């Protein structure tokens, strides 16, 4: 994982190693063939899905949050195998860091009801619905003829390109996102302000 | 070898697990965990498309992912503030017992 700023010669060296590693897959086109990347993908996929399953199986909600963090880190690793390094770092920072800590705070601030991770009684129809939705998505994803390309080294560096895209074609959504964050922050503060429940 | 279909299958499985969690939890924070897992699976699909799909500007998928992560952070902050605020009034965040809006 290279970063755009910081130590440039170190980043360039890492980038060279990364592109060599990406090209050693002998250019079969739409697939990634490097053995280490493939093994890492399968291990991370099993880790992500297994800990996501454990979120629904453990009894204690604190343990559920810990498994959720593990699942988020697994998704970040999957991003790295798909050569999205900047998004992987953002995922670790925001999901595994900020959102999980927010959830832990919410669990600890609601002491009497929070620790129980029990499910509702009508679990069978819910699992049928979830399985059907997953089956439909898998069917569509496998049956569609995706227009894939044969670029091996597609993203030499993603952070700089994401920054350019945020400031050139996506500058309006970028500004709207900042306004949204301010609104959400002010709203969260007003919701939990002491005395706001008496009105 | 990894192709786009592998990524899509992992994303679909993660989405259905998240959907099951979001529908079946009693605790409001547990419901939020399921929603976050579903958002993660959508992000994984977008990253897969950015890596494999023929496009004039392939970085767009990663930019969309950054936006989705931003909106998810705002949503999590507001939802957890709502959970704490509801707990102060009703002494519970069990979503089966939050029925004051029902008539």
PDB file of C-alpha atoms in Angstrom:
ATOM      1  CA  UNK A   1       0.000   0.000   0.000  1.00  0.00           C
ATOM      2  CA  UNK A   2       1.646   3.220  -1.089  1.00  0.00           C
ATOM      3  CA  UNK A   3       0.594   6.702  -0.159  1.00  0.00           C
ATOM      4  CA  UNK A   4       0.864   9.754  -2.320  1.00  0.00           C
ATOM      5  CA  UNK A   5       2.477  12.152   0.133  1.00  0.00           C
ATOM      6  CA  UNK A   6       4.961  11.688   2.938  1.00  0.00           C
ATOM      7  CA  UNK A   7       8.134   9.860   2.022  1.00  0.00           C
ATOM      8  CA  UNK A   8       8.099  10.005  -1.780  1.00  0.00           C
ATOM      9  CA  UNK A   9      11.058   7.776  -2.531  1.00  0.00           C
ATOM     10  CA  UNK A  10       9.745   5.121  -0.174  1.00  0.00           C
ATOM     11  CA  UNK A  11       6.332   5.324  -1.813  1.00  0.00           C
ATOM     12  CA  UNK A  12       7.830   5.072  -5.288  1.00  0.00           C
ATOM     13  CA  UNK A  13       9.809   2.015  -4.252  1.00  0.00           C
ATOM     14  CA  UNK A  14       6.737   0.357  -2.837  1.00  0.00           C
ATOM     15  CA  UNK A  15       4.810   1.263  -5.951  1.00  0.00           C
ATOM     16  CA  UNK A  16       7.428  -0.368  -8.140  1.00  0.00           C
ATOM     17  CA  UNK A  17       7.192  -3.536  -6.085  1.00  0.00           C
ATOM     18  CA  UNK A  18       3.396  -3.465  -6.263  1.00  0.00           C
ATOM     19  CA  UNK A  19       3.276  -3.096 -10.033  1.00  0.00           C
ATOM     20  CA  UNK A  20       5.837  -5.862 -10.491  1.00  0.00           C
ATOM     21  CA  UNK A  21       3.663  -8.035  -8.298  1.00  0.00           C
ATOM     22  CA  UNK A  22       0.569  -7.158 -10.295  1.00  0.00           C
ATOM     23  CA  UNK A  23       2.248  -7.913 -13.599  1.00  0.00           C
ATOM     24  CA  UNK A  24       3.572 -11.294 -12.559  1.00  0.00           C
ATOM     25  CA  UNK A  25       0.087 -12.715 -13.150  1.00  0.00           C
ATOM     26  CA  UNK A  26       0.957 -13.211 -16.833  1.00  0.00           C
ATOM     27  CA  UNK A  27      -1.741 -10.867 -18.184  1.00  0.00           C
ATOM     28  CA  UNK A  28      -4.780 -13.089 -18.523  1.00  0.00           C
ATOM     29  CA  UNK A  29      -6.985 -10.056 -18.695  1.00  0.00           C
ATOM     30  CA  UNK A  30     -10.074  -9.797 -16.557  1.00  0.00           C
ATOM     31  CA  UNK A  31      -8.826 -11.929 -13.699  1.00  0.00           C
ATOM     32  CA  UNK A  32      -6.221 -11.328 -11.038  1.00  0.00           C
ATOM     33  CA  UNK A  33      -3.903 -14.318 -11.129  1.00  0.00           C
ATOM     34  CA  UNK A  34      -1.186 -13.603  -8.601  1.00  0.00           C
ATOM     35  CA  UNK A  35      -1.254 -16.501  -6.164  1.00  0.00           C
ATOM     36  CA  UNK A  36      -0.631 -14.440  -3.038  1.00  0.00           C
ATOM     37  CA  UNK A  37      -3.409 -12.002  -3.922  1.00  0.00           C
ATOM     38  CA  UNK A  38      -5.825 -14.845  -4.686  1.00  0.00           C
ATOM     39  CA  UNK A  39      -5.074 -16.647  -1.411  1.00  0.00           C
ATOM     40  CA  UNK A  40      -5.406 -13.346   0.473  1.00  0.00           C
ATOM     41  CA  UNK A  41      -8.745 -12.692  -1.217  1.00  0.00           C
ATOM     42  CA  UNK A  42     -10.205 -16.052  -0.206  1.00  0.00           C
ATOM     43  CA  UNK A  43      -8.868 -15.864   3.360  1.00  0.00           C
ATOM     44  CA  UNK A  44     -10.207 -12.324   3.788  1.00  0.00           C
ATOM     45  CA  UNK A  45     -13.573 -13.265   2.262  1.00  0.00           C
ATOM     46  CA  UNK A  46     -13.933 -16.168   4.717  1.00  0.00           C
ATOM     47  CA  UNK A  47     -12.848 -13.912   7.594  1.00  0.00           C
ATOM     48  CA  UNK A  48     -15.325 -11.193   6.628  1.00  0.00           C
ATOM     49  CA  UNK A  49     -18.303 -13.485   6.105  1.00  0.00           C
ATOM     50  CA  UNK A  50     -17.514 -15.620   9.171  1.00  0.00           C
ATOM     51  CA  UNK A  51     -17.266 -12.694  11.531  1.00  0.00           C
ATOM     52  CA  UNK A  52     -20.403 -11.159   9.997  1.00  0.00           C
ATOM     53  CA  UNK A  53     -22.182 -14.435  10.803  1.00  0.00           C
ATOM     54  CA  UNK A  54     -20.776 -14.355  14.323  1.00  0.00           C
ATOM     55  CA  UNK A  55     -22.287 -10.877  14.795  1.00  0.00           C
ATOM     56  CA  UNK A  56     -25.701 -12.504  14.547  1.00  0.00           C
ATOM     57  CA  UNK A  57     -24.801 -15.546  16.653  1.00  0.00           C
ATOM     58  CA  UNK A  58     -23.089 -14.244  19.808  1.00  0.00           C
ATOM     59  CA  UNK A  59     -25.207 -13.439  22.841  1.00  0.00           C
ATOM     60  CA  UNK A  60     -23.393 -10.364  24.157  1.00  0.00           C
ATOM     61  CA  UNK A  61     -23.736  -7.172  22.133  1.00  0.00           C
ATOM     62  CA  UNK A  62     -20.206  -6.043  23.067  1.00  0.00           C
ATOM     63  CA  UNK A  63     -18.846  -9.241  21.489  1.00  0.00           C
ATOM     64  CA  UNK A  64     -21.029  -8.547  18.460  1.00  0.00           C
ATOM     65  CA  UNK A  65     -19.372  -5.133  18.035  1.00  0.00           C
ATOM     66  CA  UNK A  66     -15.930  -6.744  18.287  1.00  0.00           C
ATOM     67  CA  UNK A  67     -16.819  -9.238  15.549  1.00  0.00           C
ATOM     68  CA  UNK A  68     -18.212  -6.341  13.521  1.00  0.00           C
ATOM     69  CA  UNK A  69     -14.822  -4.599  13.775  1.00  0.00           C
ATOM     70  CA  UNK A  70     -13.160  -7.807  12.549  1.00  0.00           C
ATOM     71  CA  UNK A  71     -15.546  -7.900   9.606  1.00  0.00           C
ATOM     72  CA  UNK A  72     -14.792  -4.253   8.745  1.00  0.00           C
ATOM     73  CA  UNK A  73     -11.042  -4.954   8.812  1.00  0.00           C
ATOM     74  CA  UNK A  74     -11.618  -7.951   6.546  1.00  0.00           C
ATOM     75  CA  UNK A  75     -13.467  -5.742   4.066  1.00  0.00           C
ATOM     76  CA  UNK A  76     -10.545  -3.285   4.179  1.00  0.00           C
ATOM     77  CA  UNK A  77      -8.220  -6.160   3.275  1.00  0.00           C
ATOM     78  CA  UNK A  78     -10.499  -7.081   0.384  1.00  0.00           C
ATOM     79  CA  UNK A  79     -10.200  -3.479  -0.836  1.00  0.00           C
ATOM     80  CA  UNK A  80      -6.401  -3.841  -0.824  1.00  0.00           C
ATOM     81  CA  UNK A  81      -6.582  -7.015  -2.910  1.00  0.00           C
ATOM     82  CA  UNK A  82      -8.726  -5.012  -5.371  1.00  0.00           C
ATOM     83  CA  UNK A  83      -6.000  -2.288  -5.465  1.00  0.00           C
ATOM     84  CA  UNK A  84      -8.059   0.344  -3.653  1.00  0.00           C
ATOM     85  CA  UNK A  85      -5.548   1.342  -1.003  1.00  0.00           C
ATOM     86  CA  UNK A  86      -6.889   4.789  -0.099  1.00  0.00           C
ATOM     87  CA  UNK A  87     -10.412   3.473   0.420  1.00  0.00           C
ATOM     88  CA  UNK A  88      -8.991   0.673   2.561  1.00  0.00           C
ATOM     89  CA  UNK A  89      -7.306   3.201   4.852  1.00  0.00           C
ATOM     90  CA  UNK A  90     -10.510   5.258   5.011  1.00  0.00           C
ATOM     91  CA  UNK A  91     -12.452   2.080   5.838  1.00  0.00           C
ATOM     92  CA  UNK A  92     -10.152   1.238   8.756  1.00  0.00           C
ATOM     93  CA  UNK A  93     -10.226   4.823  10.043  1.00  0.00           C
ATOM     94  CA  UNK A  94     -13.958   5.464   9.825  1.00  0.00           C
ATOM     95  CA  UNK A  95     -15.655   2.065  10.091  1.00  0.00           C
ATOM     96  CA  UNK A  96     -13.277   0.095  12.297  1.00  0.00           C
ATOM     97  CA  UNK A  97     -12.331   3.196  14.260  1.00  0.00           C
ATOM     98  CA  UNK A  98     -15.032   5.819  14.539  1.00  0.00           C
ATOM     99  CA  UNK A  99     -18.322   4.017  13.918  1.00  0.00           C
ATOM    100  CA  UNK A 100     -17.432   1.031  16.103  1.00  0.00           C
ATOM    101  CA  UNK A 101     -16.430   3.302  18.980  1.00  0.00           C
ATOM    102  CA  UNK A 102     -19.711   5.197  18.545  1.00  0.00           C
ATOM    103  CA  UNK A 103     -21.583   1.885  18.771  1.00  0.00           C
ATOM    104  CA  UNK A 104     -19.677   0.894  21.914  1.00  0.00           C
ATOM    105  CA  UNK A 105     -20.548   4.260  23.459  1.00  0.00           C
ATOM    106  CA  UNK A 106     -24.218   3.801  22.594  1.00  0.00           C
ATOM    107  CA  UNK A 107     -24.221   0.304  24.118  1.00  0.00           C
ATOM    108  CA  UNK A 108     -22.521   1.480  27.300  1.00  0.00           C
ATOM    109  CA  UNK A 109     -24.790   4.524  27.630  1.00  0.00           C
ATOM    110  CA  UNK A 110     -27.942   2.375  27.511  1.00  0.00           C
ATOM    111  CA  UNK A 111     -27.032  -0.036  30.299  1.00  0.00           C
ATOM    112  CA  UNK A 112     -30.208  -1.865  31.192  1.00  0.00           C
ATOM    113  CA  UNK A 113     -31.254  -2.935  27.737  1.00  0.00           C
ATOM    114  CA  UNK A 114     -28.026  -2.946  25.811  1.00  0.00           C
ATOM    115  CA  UNK A 115     -26.122  -6.131  26.497  1.00  0.00           C
ATOM    116  CA  UNK A 116     -28.669  -8.530  25.076  1.00  0.00           C
ATOM    117  CA  UNK A 117     -28.146  -9.491  21.421  1.00  0.00           C
ATOM    118  CA  UNK A 118     -31.236 -11.661  21.144  1.00  0.00           C
ATOM    119  CA  UNK A 119     -33.228 -12.018  17.953  1.00  0.00           C
ATOM    120  CA  UNK A 120     -36.942 -11.692  17.398  1.00  0.00           C
ATOM    121  CA  UNK A 121     -39.085 -14.825  17.535  1.00  0.00           C
ATOM    122  CA  UNK A 122     -40.029 -15.017  13.831  1.00  0.00           C
ATOM    123  CA  UNK A 123     -36.566 -15.844  12.554  1.00  0.00           C
ATOM    124  CA  UNK A 124     -37.542 -18.340   9.832  1.00  0.00           C
ATOM    125  CA  UNK A 125     -39.324 -15.893   7.468  1.00  0.00           C
ATOM    126  CA  UNK A 126     -36.543 -13.353   7.973  1.00  0.00           C
ATOM    127  CA  UNK A 127     -33.868 -15.850   6.997  1.00  0.00           C
ATOM    128  CA  UNK A 128     -35.948 -16.930   3.982  1.00  0.00           C
ATOM    129  CA  UNK A 129     -36.248 -13.302   2.858  1.00  0.00           C
ATOM    130  CA  UNK A 130     -32.530 -12.630   3.368  1.00  0.00           C
ATOM    131  CA  UNK A 131     -31.572 -15.837   1.557  1.00  0.00           C
ATOM    132  CA  UNK A 132     -33.882 -15.031  -1.354  1.00  0.00           C
ATOM    133  CA  UNK A 133     -32.446 -11.526  -1.702  1.00  0.00           C
ATOM    134  CA  UNK A 134     -28.902 -12.893  -1.626  1.00  0.00           C
ATOM    135  CA  UNK A 135     -29.767 -15.611  -4.170  1.00  0.00           C
ATOM    136  CA  UNK A 136     -31.324 -13.063  -6.543  1.00  0.00           C
ATOM    137  CA  UNK A 137     -28.277 -10.772  -6.288  1.00  0.00           C
ATOM    138  CA  UNK A 138     -25.883 -13.684  -6.908  1.00  0.00           C
ATOM    139  CA  UNK A 139     -27.988 -14.871  -9.874  1.00  0.00           C
ATOM    140  CA  UNK A 140     -28.032 -11.406 -11.469  1.00  0.00           C
ATOM    141  CA  UNK A 141     -24.329 -10.894 -10.813  1.00  0.00           C
ATOM    142  CA  UNK A 142     -23.396 -14.209 -12.417  1.00  0.00           C
ATOM    143  CA  UNK A 143     -25.795 -13.985 -15.375  1.00  0.00           C
ATOM    144  CA  UNK A 144     -25.034 -10.420 -16.435  1.00  0.00           C
ATOM    145  CA  UNK A 145     -22.443  -9.992 -19.147  1.00  0.00           C
ATOM    146  CA  UNK A 146     -20.161  -7.447 -17.479  1.00  0.00           C
ATOM    147  CA  UNK A 147     -17.936  -5.354 -19.752  1.00  0.00           C
ATOM    148  CA  UNK A 148     -14.684  -6.178 -18.033  1.00  0.00           C
ATOM    149  CA  UNK A 149     -11.318  -4.961 -19.259  1.00  0.00           C
ATOM    150  CA  UNK A 150      -7.811  -6.366 -19.338  1.00  0.00           C
ATOM    151  CA  UNK A 151      -5.784  -3.799 -17.439  1.00  0.00           C
ATOM    152  CA  UNK A 152      -3.373  -5.417 -15.040  1.00  0.00           C
ATOM    153  CA  UNK A 153      -1.964  -2.332 -13.352  1.00  0.00           C
ATOM    154  CA  UNK A 154      -5.074  -0.240 -13.333  1.00  0.00           C
ATOM    155  CA  UNK A 155      -4.545   2.118 -10.397  1.00  0.00           C
ATOM    156  CA  UNK A 156      -0.899   3.129  -9.973  1.00  0.00           C
ATOM    157  CA  UNK A 157      -1.935   5.499  -7.213  1.00  0.00           C
ATOM    158  CA  UNK A 158      -5.454   6.050  -6.054  1.00  0.00           C
ATOM    159  CA  UNK A 159      -5.191   8.866  -3.493  1.00  0.00           C
ATOM    160  CA  UNK A 160      -4.144  11.534  -5.974  1.00  0.00           C
ATOM    161  CA  UNK A 161      -6.718  10.410  -8.543  1.00  0.00           C
ATOM    162  CA  UNK A 162      -9.511  10.377  -5.954  1.00  0.00           C
ATOM    163  CA  UNK A 163      -8.487  13.886  -4.893  1.00  0.00           C
ATOM    164  CA  UNK A 164      -8.606  15.134  -8.488  1.00  0.00           C
ATOM    165  CA  UNK A 165     -11.975  13.493  -9.086  1.00  0.00           C
ATOM    166  CA  UNK A 166     -13.355  15.020  -5.878  1.00  0.00           C
ATOM    167  CA  UNK A 167     -12.316  18.499  -6.958  1.00  0.00           C
ATOM    168  CA  UNK A 168     -13.088  18.365 -10.660  1.00  0.00           C
ATOM    169  CA  UNK A 169     -16.241  16.392 -11.615  1.00  0.00           C
ATOM    170  CA  UNK A 170     -17.582  15.766  -8.123  1.00  0.00           C
ATOM    171  CA  UNK A 171     -17.028  19.127  -6.497  1.00  0.00           C
ATOM    172  CA  UNK A 172     -20.748  19.723  -5.850  1.00  0.00           C
ATOM    173  CA  UNK A 173     -21.353  16.377  -4.063  1.00  0.00           C
ATOM    174  CA  UNK A 174     -18.118  17.013  -2.163  1.00  0.00           C
ATOM    175  CA  UNK A 175     -19.427  20.320  -0.823  1.00  0.00           C
ATOM    176  CA  UNK A 176     -22.864  18.850  -0.121  1.00  0.00           C
ATOM    177  CA  UNK A 177     -21.178  16.071   1.864  1.00  0.00           C
ATOM    178  CA  UNK A 178     -19.510  18.623   4.106  1.00  0.00           C
ATOM    179  CA  UNK A 179     -22.847  20.367   4.696  1.00  0.00           C
ATOM    180  CA  UNK A 180     -24.400  16.964   5.460  1.00  0.00           C
ATOM    181  CA  UNK A 181     -21.707  16.227   8.030  1.00  0.00           C
ATOM    182  CA  UNK A 182     -22.290  19.578   9.750  1.00  0.00           C
ATOM    183  CA  UNK A 183     -26.060  18.975   9.821  1.00  0.00           C
ATOM    184  CA  UNK A 184     -25.609  15.450  11.210  1.00  0.00           C
ATOM    185  CA  UNK A 185     -23.210  16.669  13.891  1.00  0.00           C
ATOM    186  CA  UNK A 186     -25.504  19.506  15.020  1.00  0.00           C
ATOM    187  CA  UNK A 187     -28.495  17.161  14.940  1.00  0.00           C
ATOM    188  CA  UNK A 188     -26.729  14.524  17.043  1.00  0.00           C
ATOM    189  CA  UNK A 189     -25.709  17.142  19.602  1.00  0.00           C
ATOM    190  CA  UNK A 190     -29.257  18.518  19.832  1.00  0.00           C
ATOM    191  CA  UNK A 191     -30.727  15.008  20.175  1.00  0.00           C
ATOM    192  CA  UNK A 192     -28.588  14.050  23.158  1.00  0.00           C
ATOM    193  CA  UNK A 193     -28.514  17.480  24.809  1.00  0.00           C
ATOM    194  CA  UNK A 194     -29.521  17.309  28.473  1.00  0.00           C
ATOM    195  CA  UNK A 195     -33.058  18.603  28.925  1.00  0.00           C
ATOM    196  CA  UNK A 196     -34.151  17.842  25.390  1.00  0.00           C
ATOM    197  CA  UNK A 197     -36.466  15.060  26.627  1.00  0.00           C
ATOM    198  CA  UNK A 198     -38.645  17.287  28.797  1.00  0.00           C
ATOM    199  CA  UNK A 199     -40.161  19.154  25.883  1.00  0.00           C
TER     200      UNK A 199
ATOM    201  CA  UNK B   1      -7.900 -16.303  -9.812  1.00  0.00           C
ATOM    202  CA  UNK B   2     -10.226 -13.501  -8.874  1.00  0.00           C
ATOM    203  CA  UNK B   3     -12.748 -12.148 -11.336  1.00  0.00           C
ATOM    204  CA  UNK B   4     -15.572  -9.670 -10.882  1.00  0.00           C
ATOM    205  CA  UNK B   5     -18.008 -12.492 -10.136  1.00  0.00           C
ATOM    206  CA  UNK B   6     -16.059 -13.559  -7.048  1.00  0.00           C
ATOM    207  CA  UNK B   7     -16.319 -10.046  -5.637  1.00  0.00           C
ATOM    208  CA  UNK B   8     -20.037  -9.879  -6.458  1.00  0.00           C
ATOM    209  CA  UNK B   9     -20.730 -13.207  -4.716  1.00  0.00           C
ATOM    210  CA  UNK B  10     -18.899 -12.099  -1.563  1.00  0.00           C
ATOM    211  CA  UNK B  11     -20.802  -8.808  -1.654  1.00  0.00           C
ATOM    212  CA  UNK B  12     -24.151 -10.558  -2.069  1.00  0.00           C
ATOM    213  CA  UNK B  13     -23.466 -12.936   0.836  1.00  0.00           C
ATOM    214  CA  UNK B  14     -22.396 -10.037   3.041  1.00  0.00           C
ATOM    215  CA  UNK B  15     -25.547  -8.135   2.035  1.00  0.00           C
ATOM    216  CA  UNK B  16     -27.857 -11.006   2.933  1.00  0.00           C
ATOM    217  CA  UNK B  17     -26.131 -11.531   6.294  1.00  0.00           C
ATOM    218  CA  UNK B  18     -26.515  -7.812   6.991  1.00  0.00           C
ATOM    219  CA  UNK B  19     -30.163  -7.914   5.924  1.00  0.00           C
ATOM    220  CA  UNK B  20     -30.822 -10.843   8.265  1.00  0.00           C
ATOM    221  CA  UNK B  21     -29.151  -8.991  11.165  1.00  0.00           C
ATOM    222  CA  UNK B  22     -30.986  -5.735  10.445  1.00  0.00           C
ATOM    223  CA  UNK B  23     -34.368  -7.489  10.356  1.00  0.00           C
ATOM    224  CA  UNK B  24     -33.906  -9.870  13.269  1.00  0.00           C
ATOM    225  CA  UNK B  25     -32.283  -7.866  16.087  1.00  0.00           C
ATOM    226  CA  UNK B  26     -34.315  -6.657  19.054  1.00  0.00           C
ATOM    227  CA  UNK B  27     -31.742  -4.049  20.032  1.00  0.00           C
ATOM    228  CA  UNK B  28     -31.633  -0.828  18.014  1.00  0.00           C
ATOM    229  CA  UNK B  29     -27.823  -0.822  17.998  1.00  0.00           C
ATOM    230  CA  UNK B  30     -27.931  -4.365  16.586  1.00  0.00           C
ATOM    231  CA  UNK B  31     -30.203  -3.179  13.782  1.00  0.00           C
ATOM    232  CA  UNK B  32     -27.669  -0.454  13.019  1.00  0.00           C
ATOM    233  CA  UNK B  33     -24.908  -3.088  12.828  1.00  0.00           C
ATOM    234  CA  UNK B  34     -26.852  -4.901  10.120  1.00  0.00           C
ATOM    235  CA  UNK B  35     -27.307  -1.670   8.179  1.00  0.00           C
ATOM    236  CA  UNK B  36     -23.581  -0.967   8.341  1.00  0.00           C
ATOM    237  CA  UNK B  37     -22.818  -4.469   7.036  1.00  0.00           C
ATOM    238  CA  UNK B  38     -25.179  -3.889   4.099  1.00  0.00           C
ATOM    239  CA  UNK B  39     -23.477  -0.571   3.295  1.00  0.00           C
ATOM    240  CA  UNK B  40     -20.133  -2.357   3.425  1.00  0.00           C
ATOM    241  CA  UNK B  41     -21.260  -4.947   0.897  1.00  0.00           C
ATOM    242  CA  UNK B  42     -22.401  -2.179  -1.465  1.00  0.00           C
ATOM    243  CA  UNK B  43     -18.994  -0.521  -1.111  1.00  0.00           C
ATOM    244  CA  UNK B  44     -17.304  -3.825  -1.865  1.00  0.00           C
ATOM    245  CA  UNK B  45     -19.322  -4.164  -5.076  1.00  0.00           C
ATOM    246  CA  UNK B  46     -18.407  -0.616  -6.132  1.00  0.00           C
ATOM    247  CA  UNK B  47     -14.702  -1.274  -5.530  1.00  0.00           C
ATOM    248  CA  UNK B  48     -14.996  -4.465  -7.573  1.00  0.00           C
ATOM    249  CA  UNK B  49     -16.624  -2.577 -10.445  1.00  0.00           C
ATOM    250  CA  UNK B  50     -13.920   0.099 -10.264  1.00  0.00           C
ATOM    251  CA  UNK B  51     -11.270  -2.603 -10.553  1.00  0.00           C
ATOM    252  CA  UNK B  52     -12.750  -4.719 -13.333  1.00  0.00           C
ATOM    253  CA  UNK B  53     -15.297  -2.790 -15.437  1.00  0.00           C
ATOM    254  CA  UNK B  54     -14.418  -1.056 -18.695  1.00  0.00           C
ATOM    255  CA  UNK B  55     -14.947   2.656 -18.077  1.00  0.00           C
ATOM    256  CA  UNK B  56     -13.452   5.938 -19.286  1.00  0.00           C
ATOM    257  CA  UNK B  57     -12.833   7.013 -15.680  1.00  0.00           C
ATOM    258  CA  UNK B  58     -12.463   3.900 -13.527  1.00  0.00           C
ATOM    259  CA  UNK B  59     -11.686   5.826 -10.331  1.00  0.00           C
ATOM    260  CA  UNK B  60     -15.381   6.795 -10.067  1.00  0.00           C
ATOM    261  CA  UNK B  61     -16.272   3.652  -8.127  1.00  0.00           C
ATOM    262  CA  UNK B  62     -13.789   4.507  -5.416  1.00  0.00           C
ATOM    263  CA  UNK B  63     -15.047   8.106  -5.266  1.00  0.00           C
ATOM    264  CA  UNK B  64     -18.608   6.814  -4.794  1.00  0.00           C
ATOM    265  CA  UNK B  65     -17.319   4.561  -2.018  1.00  0.00           C
ATOM    266  CA  UNK B  66     -15.793   7.550  -0.245  1.00  0.00           C
ATOM    267  CA  UNK B  67     -19.140   9.367  -0.463  1.00  0.00           C
ATOM    268  CA  UNK B  68     -21.029   6.341   0.855  1.00  0.00           C
ATOM    269  CA  UNK B  69     -18.631   6.049   3.797  1.00  0.00           C
ATOM    270  CA  UNK B  70     -19.230   9.746   4.562  1.00  0.00           C
ATOM    271  CA  UNK B  71     -22.996   9.367   4.519  1.00  0.00           C
ATOM    272  CA  UNK B  72     -22.756   6.177   6.595  1.00  0.00           C
ATOM    273  CA  UNK B  73     -20.750   8.001   9.255  1.00  0.00           C
ATOM    274  CA  UNK B  74     -23.347  10.778   9.458  1.00  0.00           C
ATOM    275  CA  UNK B  75     -26.149   8.210   9.577  1.00  0.00           C
ATOM    276  CA  UNK B  76     -24.458   6.241  12.364  1.00  0.00           C
ATOM    277  CA  UNK B  77     -23.934   9.387  14.456  1.00  0.00           C
ATOM    278  CA  UNK B  78     -27.587  10.448  14.160  1.00  0.00           C
ATOM    279  CA  UNK B  79     -28.946   6.923  14.710  1.00  0.00           C
ATOM    280  CA  UNK B  80     -26.894   6.338  17.856  1.00  0.00           C
ATOM    281  CA  UNK B  81     -27.875   9.769  19.207  1.00  0.00           C
ATOM    282  CA  UNK B  82     -31.504   8.768  18.583  1.00  0.00           C
ATOM    283  CA  UNK B  83     -30.945   5.493  20.450  1.00  0.00           C
ATOM    284  CA  UNK B  84     -29.500   7.273  23.484  1.00  0.00           C
ATOM    285  CA  UNK B  85     -32.283   9.870  23.395  1.00  0.00           C
ATOM    286  CA  UNK B  86     -35.002   7.196  23.174  1.00  0.00           C
ATOM    287  CA  UNK B  87     -33.383   5.311  26.051  1.00  0.00           C
ATOM    288  CA  UNK B  88     -33.682   8.402  28.255  1.00  0.00           C
ATOM    289  CA  UNK B  89     -37.422   8.574  27.653  1.00  0.00           C
ATOM    290  CA  UNK B  90     -38.445   4.898  27.561  1.00  0.00           C
ATOM    291  CA  UNK B  91     -35.603   3.184  29.491  1.00  0.00           C
ATOM    292  CA  UNK B  92     -35.262   0.689  26.625  1.00  0.00           C
ATOM    293  CA  UNK B  93     -34.079   0.528  23.023  1.00  0.00           C
ATOM    294  CA  UNK B  94     -35.836  -2.754  22.290  1.00  0.00           C
ATOM    295  CA  UNK B  95     -37.418  -2.045  18.911  1.00  0.00           C
ATOM    296  CA  UNK B  96     -40.356  -4.343  19.712  1.00  0.00           C
ATOM    297  CA  UNK B  97     -41.378  -2.105  22.596  1.00  0.00           C
ATOM    298  CA  UNK B  98     -40.948   1.244  20.850  1.00  0.00           C
ATOM    299  CA  UNK B  99     -44.545   1.528  19.684  1.00  0.00           C
ATOM    300  CA  UNK B 100     -45.661   4.972  20.837  1.00  0.00           C
ATOM    301  CA  UNK B 101     -46.272   6.029  17.236  1.00  0.00           C
ATOM    302  CA  UNK B 102     -48.716   3.134  16.661  1.00  0.00           C
ATOM    303  CA  UNK B 103     -52.451   3.802  16.907  1.00  0.00           C
TER     304      UNK B 103
END
